[in-house]
Short mmCIF file of N, CA and C in Angstrom, two decimals:
data_model
loop_
_atom_site.label_atom_id
_atom_site.label_comp_id
_atom_site.label_asym_id
_atom_site.label_seq_id
_atom_site.Cartn_x
_atom_site.Cartn_y
_atom_site.Cartn_z
N UNK A 1 19.10 47.02 55.02
CA UNK A 1 18.72 46.13 53.95
C UNK A 1 19.23 46.55 52.57
N UNK A 2 19.70 47.79 52.38
CA UNK A 2 20.18 48.15 51.03
C UNK A 2 21.30 47.24 50.55
N UNK A 3 22.16 46.82 51.46
CA UNK A 3 23.26 45.92 51.08
C UNK A 3 22.71 44.59 50.57
N UNK A 4 21.70 44.09 51.25
CA UNK A 4 21.08 42.83 50.83
C UNK A 4 20.42 42.99 49.46
N UNK A 5 19.76 44.13 49.23
CA UNK A 5 19.13 44.38 47.94
C UNK A 5 20.17 44.42 46.82
N UNK A 6 21.33 45.01 47.11
CA UNK A 6 22.42 45.05 46.12
C UNK A 6 22.91 43.64 45.81
N UNK A 7 23.06 42.83 46.84
CA UNK A 7 23.50 41.45 46.64
C UNK A 7 22.49 40.66 45.80
N UNK A 8 21.22 40.86 46.09
CA UNK A 8 20.17 40.17 45.33
C UNK A 8 20.20 40.61 43.87
N UNK A 9 20.36 41.92 43.64
CA UNK A 9 20.43 42.44 42.27
C UNK A 9 21.65 41.88 41.54
N UNK A 10 22.77 41.80 42.22
CA UNK A 10 23.99 41.26 41.63
C UNK A 10 23.81 39.78 41.27
N UNK A 11 23.23 39.03 42.19
CA UNK A 11 22.99 37.61 41.93
C UNK A 11 22.00 37.43 40.77
N UNK A 12 20.99 38.28 40.71
CA UNK A 12 20.01 38.21 39.62
C UNK A 12 20.70 38.43 38.27
N UNK A 13 21.57 39.44 38.20
CA UNK A 13 22.30 39.72 36.95
C UNK A 13 23.21 38.55 36.58
N UNK A 14 23.86 37.97 37.57
CA UNK A 14 24.75 36.84 37.31
C UNK A 14 23.96 35.64 36.78
N UNK A 15 22.81 35.37 37.37
CA UNK A 15 21.97 34.26 36.89
C UNK A 15 21.51 34.53 35.47
N UNK A 16 21.13 35.77 35.16
CA UNK A 16 20.71 36.12 33.80
C UNK A 16 21.85 35.91 32.81
N UNK A 17 23.07 36.28 33.20
CA UNK A 17 24.24 36.05 32.34
C UNK A 17 24.46 34.57 32.11
N UNK A 18 24.38 33.80 33.18
CA UNK A 18 24.59 32.36 33.06
C UNK A 18 23.51 31.71 32.20
N UNK A 19 22.29 32.16 32.32
CA UNK A 19 21.21 31.61 31.48
C UNK A 19 21.44 31.95 30.01
N UNK A 20 21.94 33.14 29.74
CA UNK A 20 22.27 33.51 28.37
C UNK A 20 23.39 32.65 27.81
N UNK A 21 24.40 32.40 28.62
CA UNK A 21 25.50 31.54 28.20
C UNK A 21 25.01 30.11 27.99
N UNK A 22 24.12 29.64 28.84
CA UNK A 22 23.57 28.29 28.69
C UNK A 22 22.84 28.17 27.36
N UNK A 23 22.05 29.20 27.01
CA UNK A 23 21.31 29.18 25.75
C UNK A 23 22.27 29.13 24.57
N UNK A 24 23.34 29.91 24.64
CA UNK A 24 24.34 29.89 23.57
C UNK A 24 25.00 28.52 23.46
N UNK A 25 25.32 27.93 24.59
CA UNK A 25 25.94 26.59 24.57
C UNK A 25 24.97 25.54 24.05
N UNK A 26 23.69 25.65 24.40
CA UNK A 26 22.70 24.73 23.86
C UNK A 26 22.63 24.84 22.34
N UNK A 27 22.75 26.04 21.82
CA UNK A 27 22.72 26.22 20.37
C UNK A 27 23.93 25.57 19.72
N UNK A 28 25.10 25.72 20.33
CA UNK A 28 26.31 25.09 19.80
C UNK A 28 26.17 23.56 19.81
N UNK A 29 25.71 23.03 20.93
CA UNK A 29 25.55 21.58 21.05
C UNK A 29 24.50 21.07 20.06
N UNK A 30 23.39 21.78 19.94
CA UNK A 30 22.34 21.37 19.02
C UNK A 30 22.81 21.37 17.58
N UNK A 31 23.53 22.42 17.19
CA UNK A 31 24.06 22.48 15.83
C UNK A 31 25.07 21.38 15.58
N UNK A 32 25.90 21.10 16.56
CA UNK A 32 26.90 20.04 16.43
C UNK A 32 26.23 18.67 16.34
N UNK A 33 25.22 18.44 17.16
CA UNK A 33 24.50 17.16 17.12
C UNK A 33 23.82 16.97 15.77
N UNK A 34 23.19 18.03 15.26
CA UNK A 34 22.53 17.94 13.96
C UNK A 34 23.55 17.67 12.86
N UNK A 35 24.69 18.31 12.94
CA UNK A 35 25.74 18.09 11.95
C UNK A 35 26.24 16.65 11.98
N UNK A 36 26.52 16.16 13.16
CA UNK A 36 27.04 14.79 13.29
C UNK A 36 26.01 13.78 12.80
N UNK A 37 24.75 14.02 13.14
CA UNK A 37 23.69 13.09 12.73
C UNK A 37 23.58 13.01 11.21
N UNK A 38 23.96 14.07 10.52
CA UNK A 38 23.85 14.08 9.06
C UNK A 38 25.11 13.67 8.33
N UNK A 39 26.16 13.34 9.04
CA UNK A 39 27.42 12.98 8.38
C UNK A 39 27.37 11.57 7.80
N UNK A 40 28.06 11.41 6.70
CA UNK A 40 28.30 10.09 6.10
C UNK A 40 29.76 9.76 6.40
N UNK A 41 30.00 8.96 7.43
CA UNK A 41 31.37 8.72 7.88
C UNK A 41 32.24 8.04 6.83
N UNK A 42 31.63 7.28 5.93
CA UNK A 42 32.44 6.59 4.92
C UNK A 42 32.98 7.56 3.86
N UNK A 43 32.56 8.82 3.90
CA UNK A 43 33.01 9.81 2.93
C UNK A 43 33.90 10.88 3.57
N UNK A 44 34.29 10.67 4.80
CA UNK A 44 35.08 11.67 5.52
C UNK A 44 36.52 11.22 5.69
N UNK A 45 37.44 12.19 5.73
CA UNK A 45 38.83 11.83 6.07
C UNK A 45 38.91 11.39 7.52
N UNK A 46 39.93 10.62 7.83
CA UNK A 46 40.10 10.06 9.17
C UNK A 46 40.09 11.15 10.24
N UNK A 47 40.76 12.26 10.01
CA UNK A 47 40.82 13.34 11.01
C UNK A 47 39.42 13.88 11.30
N UNK A 48 38.58 14.00 10.29
CA UNK A 48 37.21 14.49 10.49
C UNK A 48 36.39 13.47 11.26
N UNK A 49 36.59 12.20 10.99
CA UNK A 49 35.90 11.14 11.72
C UNK A 49 36.28 11.17 13.19
N UNK A 50 37.56 11.35 13.46
CA UNK A 50 38.02 11.40 14.85
C UNK A 50 37.45 12.62 15.57
N UNK A 51 37.40 13.76 14.89
CA UNK A 51 36.83 14.97 15.50
C UNK A 51 35.33 14.79 15.76
N UNK A 52 34.62 14.20 14.81
CA UNK A 52 33.19 13.96 14.98
C UNK A 52 32.95 12.97 16.12
N UNK A 53 33.82 11.97 16.23
CA UNK A 53 33.68 10.99 17.31
C UNK A 53 33.89 11.65 18.67
N UNK A 54 34.86 12.54 18.75
CA UNK A 54 35.10 13.27 20.00
C UNK A 54 33.88 14.11 20.37
N UNK A 55 33.34 14.83 19.39
CA UNK A 55 32.15 15.65 19.65
C UNK A 55 30.96 14.77 20.05
N UNK A 56 30.76 13.66 19.33
CA UNK A 56 29.64 12.77 19.64
C UNK A 56 29.78 12.16 21.03
N UNK A 57 30.99 11.79 21.41
CA UNK A 57 31.22 11.22 22.74
C UNK A 57 30.87 12.24 23.82
N UNK A 58 31.25 13.48 23.61
CA UNK A 58 30.94 14.54 24.57
C UNK A 58 29.44 14.78 24.64
N UNK A 59 28.79 14.81 23.48
CA UNK A 59 27.34 15.02 23.43
C UNK A 59 26.61 13.85 24.09
N UNK A 60 27.12 12.65 23.90
CA UNK A 60 26.48 11.47 24.48
C UNK A 60 26.51 11.49 26.01
N UNK A 61 27.41 12.27 26.58
CA UNK A 61 27.48 12.37 28.05
C UNK A 61 26.34 13.23 28.60
N UNK A 62 25.67 13.99 27.74
CA UNK A 62 24.55 14.82 28.18
C UNK A 62 23.32 13.97 28.46
N UNK A 63 22.45 14.49 29.29
CA UNK A 63 21.17 13.80 29.49
C UNK A 63 20.34 13.95 28.22
N UNK A 64 19.39 13.05 28.04
CA UNK A 64 18.53 13.12 26.86
C UNK A 64 17.73 14.42 26.86
N UNK A 65 17.31 14.87 28.03
CA UNK A 65 16.55 16.12 28.12
C UNK A 65 17.39 17.31 27.64
N UNK A 66 18.65 17.36 28.06
CA UNK A 66 19.52 18.45 27.64
C UNK A 66 19.76 18.39 26.14
N UNK A 67 19.95 17.19 25.60
CA UNK A 67 20.14 17.05 24.16
C UNK A 67 18.90 17.51 23.41
N UNK A 68 17.74 17.17 23.90
CA UNK A 68 16.50 17.63 23.26
C UNK A 68 16.39 19.16 23.31
N UNK A 69 16.77 19.75 24.43
CA UNK A 69 16.76 21.21 24.54
C UNK A 69 17.74 21.82 23.54
N UNK A 70 18.89 21.19 23.39
CA UNK A 70 19.90 21.70 22.45
C UNK A 70 19.39 21.62 21.02
N UNK A 71 18.77 20.51 20.66
CA UNK A 71 18.22 20.38 19.31
C UNK A 71 17.10 21.39 19.08
N UNK A 72 16.29 21.60 20.10
CA UNK A 72 15.20 22.58 19.99
C UNK A 72 15.75 24.00 19.86
N UNK A 73 16.90 24.26 20.48
CA UNK A 73 17.48 25.60 20.44
C UNK A 73 17.89 26.01 19.02
N UNK A 74 18.13 25.02 18.17
CA UNK A 74 18.50 25.32 16.78
C UNK A 74 17.42 24.85 15.81
N UNK A 75 16.25 24.56 16.36
CA UNK A 75 15.12 24.09 15.55
C UNK A 75 15.44 22.85 14.75
N UNK A 76 16.32 22.01 15.30
CA UNK A 76 16.64 20.74 14.66
C UNK A 76 15.55 19.74 15.00
N UNK A 77 15.41 18.73 14.20
CA UNK A 77 14.42 17.69 14.45
C UNK A 77 14.75 17.04 15.78
N UNK A 78 13.78 17.01 16.66
CA UNK A 78 14.01 16.50 18.01
C UNK A 78 13.19 15.24 18.26
N UNK A 79 13.30 14.31 17.34
CA UNK A 79 12.59 13.05 17.52
C UNK A 79 13.53 12.02 18.11
N UNK A 80 13.02 10.93 18.65
CA UNK A 80 13.91 9.89 19.16
C UNK A 80 14.88 9.38 18.11
N UNK A 81 14.48 9.39 16.84
CA UNK A 81 15.39 8.91 15.78
C UNK A 81 16.57 9.84 15.62
N UNK A 82 16.34 11.15 15.67
CA UNK A 82 17.46 12.08 15.50
C UNK A 82 18.37 12.05 16.72
N UNK A 83 17.79 11.86 17.89
CA UNK A 83 18.63 11.75 19.10
C UNK A 83 19.44 10.46 19.02
N UNK A 84 18.83 9.37 18.57
CA UNK A 84 19.53 8.11 18.46
C UNK A 84 20.66 8.18 17.44
N UNK A 85 20.51 9.04 16.43
CA UNK A 85 21.56 9.17 15.42
C UNK A 85 22.84 9.71 16.01
N UNK A 86 22.74 10.47 17.09
CA UNK A 86 23.92 11.02 17.74
C UNK A 86 24.39 10.10 18.85
N UNK A 87 23.47 9.46 19.52
CA UNK A 87 23.83 8.61 20.66
C UNK A 87 24.43 7.30 20.25
#
């Protein structure tokens, strides 16, 4: 059974790494969503609008639950209004 215990320990470490990466990605997504929600598109150059649109489109592909987790990860306002501002 020592081999099995090693495999379990390895898998546990890998899951912990993946969970850490997930948390970091949630923070990036949350910060990006909060930034996009606060933008005034009529005051941005076209290239910035296109970049924000690309980010918003990608964020919109997430489930609402994941978006709420992302906003919570950066302590952004996580109300339906703030989510709707990105969606």
